mmCIF file of C-alpha atoms in Angstrom:
data_model
loop_
_atom_site.group_PDB
_atom_site.id
_atom_site.type_symbol
_atom_site.label_atom_id
_atom_site.label_comp_id
_atom_site.label_asym_id
_atom_site.label_seq_id
_atom_site.Cartn_x
_atom_site.Cartn_y
_atom_site.Cartn_z
ATOM 1 C CA MET A 1 -23.546 -2.253 -23.681
ATOM 2 C CA GLU A 2 -21.154 -1.977 -26.414
ATOM 3 C CA THR A 3 -23.041 0.784 -28.207
ATOM 4 C CA THR A 4 -22.158 4.510 -27.464
ATOM 5 C CA ILE A 5 -25.153 6.606 -26.266
ATOM 6 C CA ALA A 6 -25.959 10.304 -26.510
ATOM 7 C CA ALA A 7 -28.559 12.558 -25.319
ATOM 8 C CA ILE A 8 -29.172 16.206 -24.377
ATOM 9 C CA SER A 9 -29.296 16.235 -20.842
ATOM 10 C CA THR A 10 -30.461 19.823 -19.853
ATOM 11 C CA ALA A 11 -34.311 21.012 -20.682
ATOM 12 C CA MET A 12 -35.022 21.875 -24.397
ATOM 13 C CA SER A 13 -35.572 25.161 -23.626
ATOM 14 C CA ALA A 14 -33.957 28.666 -24.797
ATOM 15 C CA SER A 15 -31.180 28.814 -22.286
ATOM 16 C CA GLY A 16 -27.659 30.137 -21.643
ATOM 17 C CA ILE A 17 -26.363 26.417 -21.761
ATOM 18 C CA GLY A 18 -27.400 23.269 -22.785
ATOM 19 C CA ILE A 19 -25.395 19.791 -22.291
ATOM 20 C CA VAL A 20 -25.164 16.884 -24.704
ATOM 21 C CA ARG A 21 -23.779 13.869 -22.850
ATOM 22 C CA ILE A 22 -21.912 11.112 -24.602
ATOM 23 C CA SER A 23 -21.312 7.509 -22.905
ATOM 24 C CA GLY A 24 -19.706 4.147 -24.026
ATOM 25 C CA GLU A 25 -16.612 2.611 -25.369
ATOM 26 C CA ASP A 26 -16.507 4.867 -28.454
ATOM 27 C CA ALA A 27 -17.357 8.136 -26.734
ATOM 28 C CA MET A 28 -13.618 9.455 -27.107
ATOM 29 C CA ASP A 29 -13.776 8.362 -30.580
ATOM 30 C CA VAL A 30 -16.702 10.197 -31.431
ATOM 31 C CA ILE A 31 -15.553 13.547 -30.003
ATOM 32 C CA SER A 32 -12.508 13.595 -31.773
ATOM 33 C CA ARG A 33 -14.120 13.156 -34.804
ATOM 34 C CA ILE A 34 -16.230 16.643 -34.217
ATOM 35 C CA TYR A 35 -14.050 18.664 -31.674
ATOM 36 C CA ARG A 36 -11.378 21.289 -32.924
ATOM 37 C CA SER A 37 -9.547 23.170 -30.319
ATOM 38 C CA LYS A 38 -9.453 27.013 -30.535
ATOM 39 C CA ASN A 39 -5.722 26.566 -32.028
ATOM 40 C CA GLY A 40 -6.723 23.055 -33.816
ATOM 41 C CA LYS A 41 -3.771 21.441 -32.242
ATOM 42 C CA LYS A 42 -5.318 19.446 -29.427
ATOM 43 C CA ASN A 43 -6.044 15.879 -29.630
ATOM 44 C CA ILE A 44 -8.667 15.325 -27.331
ATOM 45 C CA LYS A 45 -8.085 11.706 -27.318
ATOM 46 C CA GLU A 46 -4.853 12.544 -25.484
ATOM 47 C CA VAL A 47 -6.049 14.916 -22.692
ATOM 48 C CA LYS A 48 -6.273 13.742 -18.938
ATOM 49 C CA SER A 49 -9.394 12.630 -17.634
ATOM 50 C CA HIS A 50 -11.578 15.107 -15.635
ATOM 51 C CA THR A 51 -10.621 17.984 -17.476
ATOM 52 C CA ILE A 52 -12.672 20.722 -19.731
ATOM 53 C CA HIS A 53 -11.465 22.037 -23.145
ATOM 54 C CA TYR A 54 -12.616 24.981 -24.927
ATOM 55 C CA GLY A 55 -13.133 24.628 -28.636
ATOM 56 C CA TYR A 56 -15.671 24.133 -31.542
ATOM 57 C CA ILE A 57 -18.079 21.431 -32.522
ATOM 58 C CA CYS A 58 -17.786 20.687 -36.409
ATOM 59 C CA ASP A 59 -19.454 18.757 -38.909
ATOM 60 C CA GLY A 60 -17.078 18.490 -41.634
ATOM 61 C CA GLU A 61 -15.980 21.925 -42.601
ATOM 62 C CA GLU A 62 -18.978 23.629 -41.015
ATOM 63 C CA THR A 63 -18.355 24.846 -37.231
ATOM 64 C CA VAL A 64 -21.729 23.988 -35.556
ATOM 65 C CA ASP A 65 -21.045 25.757 -32.013
ATOM 66 C CA GLU A 66 -18.466 26.904 -29.666
ATOM 67 C CA VAL A 67 -18.235 24.883 -26.792
ATOM 68 C CA LEU A 68 -16.643 23.632 -23.521
ATOM 69 C CA VAL A 69 -15.821 19.812 -23.691
ATOM 70 C CA MET A 70 -15.632 17.799 -20.518
ATOM 71 C CA VAL A 71 -13.493 14.573 -20.808
ATOM 72 C CA MET A 72 -14.220 12.022 -17.971
ATOM 73 C CA ARG A 73 -12.812 8.348 -18.479
ATOM 74 C CA GLY A 74 -14.164 5.371 -17.015
ATOM 75 C CA PRO A 75 -14.476 3.815 -14.599
ATOM 76 C CA LYS A 76 -14.619 7.009 -12.509
ATOM 77 C CA THR A 77 -17.645 8.602 -14.222
ATOM 78 C CA TYR A 78 -21.669 8.171 -13.297
ATOM 79 C CA THR A 79 -22.008 5.185 -15.573
ATOM 80 C CA GLY A 80 -18.903 3.740 -15.354
ATOM 81 C CA GLU A 81 -18.027 4.415 -18.865
ATOM 82 C CA ASP A 82 -16.143 6.915 -20.705
ATOM 83 C CA THR A 83 -18.289 10.157 -20.913
ATOM 84 C CA VAL A 84 -18.073 13.000 -22.758
ATOM 85 C CA GLU A 85 -20.154 16.269 -21.890
ATOM 86 C CA ILE A 86 -20.472 18.898 -24.369
ATOM 87 C CA ASP A 87 -21.501 22.346 -22.734
ATOM 88 C CA CYS A 88 -22.703 24.216 -25.836
ATOM 89 C CA HIS A 89 -25.054 27.450 -26.370
ATOM 90 C CA GLY A 90 -28.639 26.396 -24.940
ATOM 91 C CA GLY A 91 -30.656 27.274 -27.952
ATOM 92 C CA VAL A 92 -32.978 24.453 -28.980
ATOM 93 C CA PHE A 93 -31.583 24.620 -32.364
ATOM 94 C CA ALA A 94 -28.096 24.726 -30.994
ATOM 95 C CA MET A 95 -28.426 21.702 -28.860
ATOM 96 C CA LYS A 96 -30.227 19.513 -31.732
ATOM 97 C CA ARG A 97 -27.059 20.415 -34.084
ATOM 98 C CA VAL A 98 -24.827 19.489 -31.738
ATOM 99 C CA LEU A 99 -26.636 16.161 -30.802
ATOM 100 C CA GLU A 100 -27.271 15.669 -34.548
ATOM 101 C CA THR A 101 -23.337 15.762 -35.000
ATOM 102 C CA VAL A 102 -22.645 13.429 -32.177
ATOM 103 C CA LEU A 103 -25.185 11.078 -33.682
ATOM 104 C CA LYS A 104 -23.925 11.474 -37.071
ATOM 105 C CA ASN A 105 -20.421 10.403 -35.949
ATOM 106 C CA GLY A 106 -20.868 7.354 -34.310
ATOM 107 C CA ALA A 107 -23.123 7.553 -31.235
ATOM 108 C CA ILE A 108 -26.870 6.382 -31.158
ATOM 109 C CA ILE A 109 -29.564 8.186 -29.111
ATOM 110 C CA ALA A 110 -30.360 7.308 -25.622
ATOM 111 C CA GLU A 111 -33.393 6.040 -24.164
ATOM 112 C CA PRO A 112 -34.869 7.843 -21.378
ATOM 113 C CA GLY A 113 -33.218 6.773 -18.014
ATOM 114 C CA GLU A 114 -30.584 4.849 -19.979
ATOM 115 C CA PHE A 115 -27.690 6.711 -18.387
ATOM 116 C CA THR A 116 -28.863 5.891 -15.013
ATOM 117 C CA LYS A 117 -29.494 2.169 -16.174
ATOM 118 C CA ARG A 118 -25.904 1.741 -17.372
ATOM 119 C CA ALA A 119 -24.833 3.290 -14.077
ATOM 120 C CA PHE A 120 -26.705 0.514 -12.231
ATOM 121 C CA LEU A 121 -25.563 -2.152 -14.568
ATOM 122 C CA ASN A 122 -22.134 -1.321 -14.081
ATOM 123 C CA GLY A 123 -22.435 -1.452 -10.503
ATOM 124 C CA ARG A 124 -21.807 2.622 -10.037
ATOM 125 C CA ILE A 125 -25.029 2.845 -8.156
ATOM 126 C CA ASP A 126 -27.649 0.575 -6.501
ATOM 127 C CA LEU A 127 -31.359 -0.138 -7.464
ATOM 128 C CA SER A 128 -32.538 2.647 -4.417
ATOM 129 C CA GLN A 129 -30.209 4.946 -5.702
ATOM 130 C CA ALA A 130 -31.235 4.160 -9.431
ATOM 131 C CA GLU A 131 -34.861 5.335 -8.251
ATOM 132 C CA ALA A 132 -33.737 8.300 -6.075
ATOM 133 C CA VAL A 133 -32.375 9.858 -9.438
ATOM 134 C CA MET A 134 -36.143 10.142 -10.753
ATOM 135 C CA ASP A 135 -37.169 11.427 -7.443
ATOM 136 C CA VAL A 136 -34.407 14.222 -7.087
ATOM 137 C CA ILE A 137 -35.649 15.295 -10.735
ATOM 138 C CA GLN A 138 -39.256 15.349 -9.746
ATOM 139 C CA SER A 139 -38.633 16.912 -6.280
ATOM 140 C CA LYS A 140 -41.290 19.441 -5.525
ATOM 141 C CA ASN A 141 -40.535 20.760 -1.908
ATOM 142 C CA GLU A 142 -37.382 20.924 0.231
ATOM 143 C CA TYR A 143 -38.531 17.586 2.256
ATOM 144 C CA SER A 144 -38.924 15.619 -0.946
ATOM 145 C CA LEU A 145 -35.449 16.710 -2.215
ATOM 146 C CA LYS A 146 -33.642 15.833 0.953
ATOM 147 C CA ASN A 147 -35.296 12.544 1.147
ATOM 148 C CA SER A 148 -34.121 11.872 -2.337
ATOM 149 C CA VAL A 149 -30.661 13.068 -2.000
ATOM 150 C CA GLY A 150 -30.171 10.674 1.076
ATOM 151 C CA GLN A 151 -31.468 7.806 -0.743
ATOM 152 C CA LEU A 152 -29.237 8.789 -3.679
ATOM 153 C CA LYS A 153 -26.247 9.098 -1.246
ATOM 154 C CA GLY A 154 -27.202 5.360 -0.099
ATOM 155 C CA SER A 155 -29.070 5.755 3.122
ATOM 156 C CA VAL A 156 -31.537 2.860 2.092
ATOM 157 C CA ARG A 157 -28.608 0.660 1.472
ATOM 158 C CA LYS A 158 -27.179 1.543 4.858
ATOM 159 C CA THR A 159 -30.464 0.629 6.534
ATOM 160 C CA VAL A 160 -30.874 -2.374 5.078
ATOM 161 C CA GLN A 161 -27.441 -3.250 5.734
ATOM 162 C CA GLN A 162 -27.767 -2.157 9.741
ATOM 163 C CA ILE A 163 -31.023 -4.190 9.980
ATOM 164 C CA ARG A 164 -29.376 -7.057 8.379
ATOM 165 C CA GLU A 165 -26.438 -6.964 10.973
ATOM 166 C CA LYS A 166 -28.942 -6.571 13.910
ATOM 167 C CA LEU A 167 -30.984 -9.471 12.640
ATOM 168 C CA LEU A 168 -27.608 -11.789 12.259
ATOM 169 C CA HIS A 169 -26.438 -10.922 15.706
ATOM 170 C CA HIS A 170 -29.745 -11.750 17.386
ATOM 171 C CA ILE A 171 -29.996 -14.930 15.413
ATOM 172 C CA ALA A 172 -26.404 -15.695 16.409
ATOM 173 C CA TYR A 173 -27.546 -14.737 19.814
ATOM 174 C CA ILE A 174 -30.530 -17.080 19.906
ATOM 175 C CA GLU A 175 -28.489 -19.752 19.124
#
């Protein structure tokens, strides 16, 4: 997973806010090439992790959009990698332009589910939690959502561990 990936993480529809996510070892390099702070003095590569910064996404000399940029350094991120989220205006064209600028500056387009795949491969979530992510997204009612969120929080893993411990206890008792 040496590549740095990017994708639009919100629905492709006219809305107030759209999010473009970048994840991978070069995420900070990519954002540093395209982000400009309001006063032009902030070096985004030097900011603290888990902070938000106001500024602009620029493609060369052209300002693409006014944005908020959230910087999160791994391993304490969803994927376990350096991650940047760009909160841009939610118009379809605006989001596409921001994503195009990100791709032009070193990231590649993420495959569907690739952020979750990286979270699993980097040990941030287990397989049942990875499956629960899609279930949360596709939930159609309160019961489905609660069940999926419980699974996302590790309920399946905890149940399996409890059963395993009980079986080991009974085996030890029998022997």
